[in-house]
Amino acid sequence: MVRWLTQGGLIVALTALSLTGGLAWGLALWFRWRVVAFAMLYAALWGLLALVAPLAGREALPCTGAPLRMQSPLYCALNRNYVTPELAQVARDAAAVVAARYPGAVTLALDGGFPVTGLPLIPHLSHDDGEKLDFAFFYTDPGGTPLPGQTRTPIGYWAFEDAAPTQCPCRWLTLRWSMSWLLPLWPERPLDADRTRALIAALLADARVGKVLLEPALSGRLNLSDPKLRFQGCRAARHDDHAHIQL
C-alpha cells in the first residue's frame, strides 16, 4: 500500500512539474529498467508535445541564443517555455529594444506555460493559458559590470531585492514566501537597474501587454510608473525577484 501511494505521489508531482513526467513514469513502471525507460519515454513525449503545440496555439520560446532565451534549459526540459505566438512576439520585441539600447544584453524568460490550454503551472496562481510570462532581472558583478545571461540563482527566482517589501498580514495558504534562509546562498550580484528598467519599460509601452506585476517598492526604485504596473496582492508570490506580464 505504501509503495503504491509513493508511486502515485511521484506521478502527481512529476505531472505538476513537467506535464508529461507523470505519464512517462507511470508507463516506465511496467519495465524492468525503470529509469532508462522513463528517460526514453519522457524524451519521446517531450518531442511529441513540441510537434503538436502549434496546433494548440502555443509556441516554444528559445532555449539558446540571443537577445531572448529561457534562463535555463531546465525550463525547456520541463515543458514550461510555451506561450501564445502573440506573447512570444511581445517577448522578442522587448528583448530587441533592450539589446538595441544595450548591445550584448540578453533577456531571460522564466516560467511561461505548458503547451496545452487550461493546465495550471505550479506554483503559480495563473500561467494556465499561454498569455502569462515571467522575466528574470538583469544583474551586474560587484564592480558594476553587466553580466549578460546570468542571474543570482540557478533558476532566476528567489533572489529578492527589496529590503522593505509591501507589508502583508500573516496568512495561511499563501504563496508570499520570503525565503530569507536562501538568500545567503546566492552570489553577490547587484540588480542592473538600467537594463531591468529598459525591459519593463518596453513591456509597459507595448499595447499588447495588459498588466505587469512588480513589487511597488521596486517599481519606485526603478522609477517606473504606469497604469499597467500592478501589485500582485498579498496571497501571491513576491515580485521583487522577477517581473510577470500578461496580455
PDB file of C-alpha atoms in Angstrom:
ATOM      1  CA  MET A   1       0.000   0.000   0.000  1.00  0.00           C
ATOM      2  CA  VAL A   2       2.775   2.409   0.931  1.00  0.00           C
ATOM      3  CA  ARG A   3       4.561   1.579  -2.288  1.00  0.00           C
ATOM      4  CA  TRP A   4       1.540   2.415  -4.431  1.00  0.00           C
ATOM      5  CA  LEU A   5       0.911   5.630  -2.525  1.00  0.00           C
ATOM      6  CA  THR A   6       4.535   6.611  -3.049  1.00  0.00           C
ATOM      7  CA  GLN A   7       4.386   5.867  -6.759  1.00  0.00           C
ATOM      8  CA  GLY A   8       1.088   7.714  -7.068  1.00  0.00           C
ATOM      9  CA  GLY A   9       2.502  10.746  -5.296  1.00  0.00           C
ATOM     10  CA  LEU A  10       5.538  10.704  -7.581  1.00  0.00           C
ATOM     11  CA  ILE A  11       3.332  10.557 -10.665  1.00  0.00           C
ATOM     12  CA  VAL A  12       1.286  13.540  -9.438  1.00  0.00           C
ATOM     13  CA  ALA A  13       4.429  15.529  -8.598  1.00  0.00           C
ATOM     14  CA  LEU A  14       6.059  14.830 -11.970  1.00  0.00           C
ATOM     15  CA  THR A  15       2.865  15.766 -13.782  1.00  0.00           C
ATOM     16  CA  ALA A  16       2.589  19.073 -11.900  1.00  0.00           C
ATOM     17  CA  LEU A  17       6.253  19.835 -12.564  1.00  0.00           C
ATOM     18  CA  SER A  18       6.539  18.922 -16.225  1.00  0.00           C
ATOM     19  CA  LEU A  19       3.129  17.794 -17.545  1.00  0.00           C
ATOM     20  CA  THR A  20       4.496  14.630 -19.204  1.00  0.00           C
ATOM     21  CA  GLY A  21       6.708  13.347 -16.391  1.00  0.00           C
ATOM     22  CA  GLY A  22       3.903  11.582 -14.560  1.00  0.00           C
ATOM     23  CA  LEU A  23       2.745   9.702 -17.649  1.00  0.00           C
ATOM     24  CA  ALA A  24       6.319   8.753 -18.528  1.00  0.00           C
ATOM     25  CA  TRP A  25       6.956   7.389 -15.027  1.00  0.00           C
ATOM     26  CA  GLY A  26       3.633   5.574 -14.932  1.00  0.00           C
ATOM     27  CA  LEU A  27       4.486   3.779 -18.166  1.00  0.00           C
ATOM     28  CA  ALA A  28       8.054   3.133 -17.004  1.00  0.00           C
ATOM     29  CA  LEU A  29       6.738   1.130 -14.042  1.00  0.00           C
ATOM     30  CA  TRP A  30       5.957  -1.670 -16.484  1.00  0.00           C
ATOM     31  CA  PHE A  31       9.629  -2.008 -17.429  1.00  0.00           C
ATOM     32  CA  ARG A  32      12.466  -3.672 -15.538  1.00  0.00           C
ATOM     33  CA  TRP A  33      14.906  -0.819 -16.135  1.00  0.00           C
ATOM     34  CA  ARG A  34      12.587   1.922 -14.986  1.00  0.00           C
ATOM     35  CA  VAL A  35      14.972   4.853 -15.031  1.00  0.00           C
ATOM     36  CA  VAL A  36      16.133   4.088 -18.563  1.00  0.00           C
ATOM     37  CA  ALA A  37      12.566   3.519 -19.707  1.00  0.00           C
ATOM     38  CA  PHE A  38      11.475   6.762 -18.051  1.00  0.00           C
ATOM     39  CA  ALA A  39      14.207   8.756 -19.813  1.00  0.00           C
ATOM     40  CA  MET A  40      13.295   7.310 -23.210  1.00  0.00           C
ATOM     41  CA  LEU A  41       9.549   7.719 -22.719  1.00  0.00           C
ATOM     42  CA  TYR A  42       9.958  11.256 -21.412  1.00  0.00           C
ATOM     43  CA  ALA A  43      12.106  12.213 -24.405  1.00  0.00           C
ATOM     44  CA  ALA A  44       9.521  10.764 -26.785  1.00  0.00           C
ATOM     45  CA  LEU A  45       6.641  12.589 -25.116  1.00  0.00           C
ATOM     46  CA  TRP A  46       8.664  15.804 -24.987  1.00  0.00           C
ATOM     47  CA  GLY A  47       9.281  15.613 -28.735  1.00  0.00           C
ATOM     48  CA  LEU A  48       5.632  14.821 -29.431  1.00  0.00           C
ATOM     49  CA  LEU A  49       4.500  17.853 -27.445  1.00  0.00           C
ATOM     50  CA  ALA A  50       6.846  20.100 -29.401  1.00  0.00           C
ATOM     51  CA  LEU A  51       5.209  18.884 -32.614  1.00  0.00           C
ATOM     52  CA  VAL A  52       1.586  19.294 -31.515  1.00  0.00           C
ATOM     53  CA  ALA A  53       1.972  22.538 -29.512  1.00  0.00           C
ATOM     54  CA  PRO A  54       1.329  24.790 -32.559  1.00  0.00           C
ATOM     55  CA  LEU A  55      -1.999  23.001 -33.048  1.00  0.00           C
ATOM     56  CA  ALA A  56      -2.944  24.105 -29.528  1.00  0.00           C
ATOM     57  CA  GLY A  57      -1.918  27.699 -30.239  1.00  0.00           C
ATOM     58  CA  ARG A  58       1.392  27.521 -28.398  1.00  0.00           C
ATOM     59  CA  GLU A  59       4.927  28.486 -29.361  1.00  0.00           C
ATOM     60  CA  ALA A  60       8.094  27.428 -27.561  1.00  0.00           C
ATOM     61  CA  LEU A  61      10.409  30.236 -26.510  1.00  0.00           C
ATOM     62  CA  PRO A  62      14.048  29.562 -27.477  1.00  0.00           C
ATOM     63  CA  CYS A  63      16.320  27.647 -25.110  1.00  0.00           C
ATOM     64  CA  THR A  64      19.515  29.165 -26.536  1.00  0.00           C
ATOM     65  CA  GLY A  65      20.629  32.227 -28.433  1.00  0.00           C
ATOM     66  CA  ALA A  66      20.172  35.981 -28.083  1.00  0.00           C
ATOM     67  CA  PRO A  67      18.754  38.511 -27.458  1.00  0.00           C
ATOM     68  CA  LEU A  68      15.980  36.328 -25.929  1.00  0.00           C
ATOM     69  CA  ARG A  69      16.173  32.869 -24.399  1.00  0.00           C
ATOM     70  CA  MET A  70      14.984  30.850 -21.448  1.00  0.00           C
ATOM     71  CA  GLN A  71      17.000  31.438 -18.287  1.00  0.00           C
ATOM     72  CA  SER A  72      17.847  27.742 -18.030  1.00  0.00           C
ATOM     73  CA  PRO A  73      17.484  24.689 -20.311  1.00  0.00           C
ATOM     74  CA  LEU A  74      15.575  23.207 -17.375  1.00  0.00           C
ATOM     75  CA  TYR A  75      12.512  25.260 -18.326  1.00  0.00           C
ATOM     76  CA  CYS A  76      12.603  23.754 -21.802  1.00  0.00           C
ATOM     77  CA  ALA A  77      13.145  20.232 -20.490  1.00  0.00           C
ATOM     78  CA  LEU A  78      10.109  20.620 -18.204  1.00  0.00           C
ATOM     79  CA  ASN A  79       7.829  21.964 -20.980  1.00  0.00           C
ATOM     80  CA  ARG A  80       7.384  25.288 -19.172  1.00  0.00           C
ATOM     81  CA  ASN A  81       8.530  27.543 -22.028  1.00  0.00           C
ATOM     82  CA  TYR A  82       5.317  27.670 -24.085  1.00  0.00           C
ATOM     83  CA  VAL A  83       3.263  30.807 -24.718  1.00  0.00           C
ATOM     84  CA  THR A  84       0.884  32.050 -27.383  1.00  0.00           C
ATOM     85  CA  PRO A  85       2.505  33.315 -30.609  1.00  0.00           C
ATOM     86  CA  GLU A  86       1.399  36.853 -29.714  1.00  0.00           C
ATOM     87  CA  LEU A  87       3.144  36.749 -26.345  1.00  0.00           C
ATOM     88  CA  ALA A  88       6.236  35.192 -27.924  1.00  0.00           C
ATOM     89  CA  GLN A  89       6.396  38.172 -30.282  1.00  0.00           C
ATOM     90  CA  VAL A  90       5.964  40.582 -27.366  1.00  0.00           C
ATOM     91  CA  ALA A  91       8.944  38.959 -25.650  1.00  0.00           C
ATOM     92  CA  ARG A  92      11.078  39.098 -28.797  1.00  0.00           C
ATOM     93  CA  ASP A  93      10.224  42.747 -29.412  1.00  0.00           C
ATOM     94  CA  ALA A  94      11.033  43.776 -25.827  1.00  0.00           C
ATOM     95  CA  ALA A  95      14.320  41.856 -25.913  1.00  0.00           C
ATOM     96  CA  ALA A  96      15.225  43.585 -29.176  1.00  0.00           C
ATOM     97  CA  VAL A  97      14.571  47.006 -27.620  1.00  0.00           C
ATOM     98  CA  VAL A  98      16.894  46.228 -24.707  1.00  0.00           C
ATOM     99  CA  ALA A  99      19.593  44.788 -26.978  1.00  0.00           C
ATOM    100  CA  ALA A 100      19.448  47.827 -29.258  1.00  0.00           C
ATOM    101  CA  ARG A 101      19.953  50.142 -26.303  1.00  0.00           C
ATOM    102  CA  TYR A 102      22.482  47.928 -24.546  1.00  0.00           C
ATOM    103  CA  PRO A 103      24.379  45.824 -27.111  1.00  0.00           C
ATOM    104  CA  GLY A 104      25.052  42.318 -25.847  1.00  0.00           C
ATOM    105  CA  ALA A 105      22.156  42.330 -23.385  1.00  0.00           C
ATOM    106  CA  VAL A 106      20.309  39.006 -23.178  1.00  0.00           C
ATOM    107  CA  THR A 107      16.718  38.975 -21.939  1.00  0.00           C
ATOM    108  CA  LEU A 108      15.965  35.832 -19.930  1.00  0.00           C
ATOM    109  CA  ALA A 109      12.465  34.366 -19.714  1.00  0.00           C
ATOM    110  CA  LEU A 110      11.338  32.213 -16.802  1.00  0.00           C
ATOM    111  CA  ASP A 111       8.058  30.306 -16.464  1.00  0.00           C
ATOM    112  CA  GLY A 112       5.637  30.618 -19.350  1.00  0.00           C
ATOM    113  CA  GLY A 113       3.156  27.782 -19.535  1.00  0.00           C
ATOM    114  CA  PHE A 114       2.539  24.229 -20.649  1.00  0.00           C
ATOM    115  CA  PRO A 115       1.729  23.566 -24.323  1.00  0.00           C
ATOM    116  CA  VAL A 116      -1.922  22.755 -23.521  1.00  0.00           C
ATOM    117  CA  THR A 117      -4.663  25.237 -22.616  1.00  0.00           C
ATOM    118  CA  GLY A 118      -6.104  25.321 -19.119  1.00  0.00           C
ATOM    119  CA  LEU A 119      -3.473  23.374 -17.207  1.00  0.00           C
ATOM    120  CA  PRO A 120      -2.063  25.181 -14.137  1.00  0.00           C
ATOM    121  CA  LEU A 121       1.650  25.771 -13.819  1.00  0.00           C
ATOM    122  CA  ILE A 122       2.536  25.011 -10.205  1.00  0.00           C
ATOM    123  CA  PRO A 123       3.284  27.001  -8.029  1.00  0.00           C
ATOM    124  CA  HIS A 124       1.801  29.944  -9.937  1.00  0.00           C
ATOM    125  CA  LEU A 125      -1.764  31.072  -9.431  1.00  0.00           C
ATOM    126  CA  SER A 126      -2.085  31.664 -13.163  1.00  0.00           C
ATOM    127  CA  HIS A 127       0.119  30.735 -16.153  1.00  0.00           C
ATOM    128  CA  ASP A 128      -2.602  28.409 -17.425  1.00  0.00           C
ATOM    129  CA  ASP A 129      -3.482  29.918 -20.804  1.00  0.00           C
ATOM    130  CA  GLY A 130      -0.218  30.803 -22.532  1.00  0.00           C
ATOM    131  CA  GLU A 131      -0.808  34.520 -22.018  1.00  0.00           C
ATOM    132  CA  LYS A 132       1.480  34.952 -18.998  1.00  0.00           C
ATOM    133  CA  LEU A 133       5.253  35.018 -18.844  1.00  0.00           C
ATOM    134  CA  ASP A 134       7.870  35.810 -16.207  1.00  0.00           C
ATOM    135  CA  PHE A 135      11.140  37.595 -16.881  1.00  0.00           C
ATOM    136  CA  ALA A 136      14.361  37.491 -14.891  1.00  0.00           C
ATOM    137  CA  PHE A 137      16.044  40.703 -13.819  1.00  0.00           C
ATOM    138  CA  PHE A 138      19.399  41.835 -15.141  1.00  0.00           C
ATOM    139  CA  TYR A 139      22.429  41.820 -12.828  1.00  0.00           C
ATOM    140  CA  THR A 140      25.976  43.137 -12.573  1.00  0.00           C
ATOM    141  CA  ASP A 141      29.068  41.945 -10.774  1.00  0.00           C
ATOM    142  CA  PRO A 142      30.008  43.745  -7.519  1.00  0.00           C
ATOM    143  CA  GLY A 143      32.005  46.252  -9.559  1.00  0.00           C
ATOM    144  CA  GLY A 144      29.015  47.221 -11.702  1.00  0.00           C
ATOM    145  CA  THR A 145      29.954  45.333 -14.871  1.00  0.00           C
ATOM    146  CA  PRO A 146      26.874  43.836 -16.595  1.00  0.00           C
ATOM    147  CA  LEU A 147      26.559  40.049 -16.560  1.00  0.00           C
ATOM    148  CA  PRO A 148      24.743  39.080 -19.789  1.00  0.00           C
ATOM    149  CA  GLY A 149      22.713  35.924 -19.465  1.00  0.00           C
ATOM    150  CA  GLN A 150      23.388  35.468 -15.743  1.00  0.00           C
ATOM    151  CA  THR A 151      21.100  35.612 -12.730  1.00  0.00           C
ATOM    152  CA  ARG A 152      21.723  35.344  -8.997  1.00  0.00           C
ATOM    153  CA  THR A 153      20.037  31.975  -8.595  1.00  0.00           C
ATOM    154  CA  PRO A 154      20.135  28.774 -10.678  1.00  0.00           C
ATOM    155  CA  ILE A 155      16.517  29.221 -11.802  1.00  0.00           C
ATOM    156  CA  GLY A 156      16.182  33.018 -11.789  1.00  0.00           C
ATOM    157  CA  TYR A 157      13.628  33.152  -8.958  1.00  0.00           C
ATOM    158  CA  TRP A 158      14.015  33.753  -5.187  1.00  0.00           C
ATOM    159  CA  ALA A 159      16.714  36.435  -5.136  1.00  0.00           C
ATOM    160  CA  PHE A 160      14.516  39.090  -3.546  1.00  0.00           C
ATOM    161  CA  GLU A 161      15.617  42.704  -3.934  1.00  0.00           C
ATOM    162  CA  ASP A 162      13.513  44.806  -1.582  1.00  0.00           C
ATOM    163  CA  ALA A 163      14.680  45.381   1.967  1.00  0.00           C
ATOM    164  CA  ALA A 164      11.206  46.715   2.804  1.00  0.00           C
ATOM    165  CA  PRO A 165       8.580  44.946   0.657  1.00  0.00           C
ATOM    166  CA  THR A 166       4.888  45.682   0.920  1.00  0.00           C
ATOM    167  CA  GLN A 167       3.671  44.709   4.360  1.00  0.00           C
ATOM    168  CA  CYS A 168       1.110  41.931   4.237  1.00  0.00           C
ATOM    169  CA  PRO A 169      -0.722  40.181   7.093  1.00  0.00           C
ATOM    170  CA  CYS A 170       0.459  36.711   8.020  1.00  0.00           C
ATOM    171  CA  ARG A 171      -1.924  34.203   6.497  1.00  0.00           C
ATOM    172  CA  TRP A 172      -2.145  30.515   5.871  1.00  0.00           C
ATOM    173  CA  LEU A 173      -2.374  29.214   2.332  1.00  0.00           C
ATOM    174  CA  THR A 174      -0.291  31.988   0.800  1.00  0.00           C
ATOM    175  CA  LEU A 175       2.464  31.929  -1.790  1.00  0.00           C
ATOM    176  CA  ARG A 176       4.073  35.113  -0.461  1.00  0.00           C
ATOM    177  CA  TRP A 177       7.270  33.403   0.647  1.00  0.00           C
ATOM    178  CA  SER A 178      10.228  35.384   1.951  1.00  0.00           C
ATOM    179  CA  MET A 179      12.740  32.522   1.811  1.00  0.00           C
ATOM    180  CA  SER A 180      15.257  34.656   3.695  1.00  0.00           C
ATOM    181  CA  TRP A 181      17.178  31.499   4.613  1.00  0.00           C
ATOM    182  CA  LEU A 182      18.014  31.038   0.917  1.00  0.00           C
ATOM    183  CA  LEU A 183      19.457  34.493   0.267  1.00  0.00           C
ATOM    184  CA  PRO A 184      22.949  33.808   1.736  1.00  0.00           C
ATOM    185  CA  LEU A 185      23.377  31.043  -0.842  1.00  0.00           C
ATOM    186  CA  TRP A 186      23.286  33.400  -3.818  1.00  0.00           C
ATOM    187  CA  PRO A 187      26.358  35.236  -5.158  1.00  0.00           C
ATOM    188  CA  GLU A 188      26.702  38.978  -4.703  1.00  0.00           C
ATOM    189  CA  ARG A 189      25.211  40.355  -7.917  1.00  0.00           C
ATOM    190  CA  PRO A 190      23.567  43.764  -7.638  1.00  0.00           C
ATOM    191  CA  LEU A 191      20.480  44.484  -9.693  1.00  0.00           C
ATOM    192  CA  ASP A 192      21.273  46.059 -13.064  1.00  0.00           C
ATOM    193  CA  ALA A 193      18.715  48.817 -12.711  1.00  0.00           C
ATOM    194  CA  ASP A 194      19.279  50.327 -16.172  1.00  0.00           C
ATOM    195  CA  ARG A 195      18.686  47.166 -18.189  1.00  0.00           C
ATOM    196  CA  THR A 196      15.907  45.928 -15.936  1.00  0.00           C
ATOM    197  CA  ARG A 197      14.154  49.291 -16.224  1.00  0.00           C
ATOM    198  CA  ALA A 198      14.578  49.246 -20.014  1.00  0.00           C
ATOM    199  CA  LEU A 199      12.997  45.796 -20.276  1.00  0.00           C
ATOM    200  CA  ILE A 200       9.994  46.599 -18.087  1.00  0.00           C
ATOM    201  CA  ALA A 201       9.503  49.985 -19.778  1.00  0.00           C
ATOM    202  CA  ALA A 202       9.479  48.283 -23.185  1.00  0.00           C
ATOM    203  CA  LEU A 203       6.860  45.820 -21.966  1.00  0.00           C
ATOM    204  CA  LEU A 204       4.724  48.590 -20.475  1.00  0.00           C
ATOM    205  CA  ALA A 205       4.902  50.524 -23.743  1.00  0.00           C
ATOM    206  CA  ASP A 206       3.617  47.539 -25.744  1.00  0.00           C
ATOM    207  CA  ALA A 207      -0.116  47.865 -26.435  1.00  0.00           C
ATOM    208  CA  ARG A 208      -0.458  44.070 -26.422  1.00  0.00           C
ATOM    209  CA  VAL A 209       0.555  43.895 -22.763  1.00  0.00           C
ATOM    210  CA  GLY A 210      -2.320  44.310 -20.348  1.00  0.00           C
ATOM    211  CA  LYS A 211      -0.583  44.033 -16.993  1.00  0.00           C
ATOM    212  CA  VAL A 212       2.898  43.905 -15.454  1.00  0.00           C
ATOM    213  CA  LEU A 213       3.252  42.675 -11.870  1.00  0.00           C
ATOM    214  CA  LEU A 214       6.091  44.104  -9.793  1.00  0.00           C
ATOM    215  CA  GLU A 215       6.581  44.825  -6.103  1.00  0.00           C
ATOM    216  CA  PRO A 216       5.602  48.504  -5.528  1.00  0.00           C
ATOM    217  CA  ALA A 217       8.811  49.409  -3.704  1.00  0.00           C
ATOM    218  CA  LEU A 218      10.853  48.050  -6.603  1.00  0.00           C
ATOM    219  CA  SER A 219       8.747  49.997  -9.099  1.00  0.00           C
ATOM    220  CA  GLY A 220       9.655  53.129  -7.172  1.00  0.00           C
ATOM    221  CA  ARG A 221      13.310  52.185  -7.031  1.00  0.00           C
ATOM    222  CA  LEU A 222      13.332  51.746 -10.823  1.00  0.00           C
ATOM    223  CA  ASN A 223      11.387  54.993 -11.304  1.00  0.00           C
ATOM    224  CA  LEU A 224       8.614  53.212 -13.177  1.00  0.00           C
ATOM    225  CA  SER A 225       5.036  54.422 -13.194  1.00  0.00           C
ATOM    226  CA  ASP A 226       2.235  53.204 -15.445  1.00  0.00           C
ATOM    227  CA  PRO A 227      -1.426  52.167 -15.061  1.00  0.00           C
ATOM    228  CA  LYS A 228      -0.428  48.689 -16.258  1.00  0.00           C
ATOM    229  CA  LEU A 229       2.042  48.305 -13.401  1.00  0.00           C
ATOM    230  CA  ARG A 230       0.299  46.451 -10.573  1.00  0.00           C
ATOM    231  CA  PHE A 231       0.879  44.932  -7.155  1.00  0.00           C
ATOM    232  CA  GLN A 232       0.226  41.207  -7.316  1.00  0.00           C
ATOM    233  CA  GLY A 233      -1.539  41.041  -3.959  1.00  0.00           C
ATOM    234  CA  CYS A 234      -0.674  39.519  -0.614  1.00  0.00           C
ATOM    235  CA  ARG A 235      -1.544  35.918  -1.419  1.00  0.00           C
ATOM    236  CA  ALA A 236       0.697  35.662  -4.484  1.00  0.00           C
ATOM    237  CA  ALA A 237       4.464  35.294  -4.597  1.00  0.00           C
ATOM    238  CA  ARG A 238       6.604  38.373  -4.112  1.00  0.00           C
ATOM    239  CA  HIS A 239       7.534  40.046  -7.381  1.00  0.00           C
ATOM    240  CA  ASP A 240      10.832  41.647  -6.444  1.00  0.00           C
ATOM    241  CA  ASP A 241      12.818  38.717  -7.847  1.00  0.00           C
ATOM    242  CA  HIS A 242      11.173  38.704 -11.301  1.00  0.00           C
ATOM    243  CA  ALA A 243       8.590  40.554 -13.389  1.00  0.00           C
ATOM    244  CA  HIS A 244       5.333  38.978 -14.564  1.00  0.00           C
ATOM    245  CA  ILE A 245       3.498  40.110 -17.698  1.00  0.00           C
ATOM    246  CA  GLN A 246       0.240  39.084 -19.296  1.00  0.00           C
ATOM    247  CA  LEU A 247      -1.581  40.023 -22.446  1.00  0.00           C
TER     248      LEU A 247
END
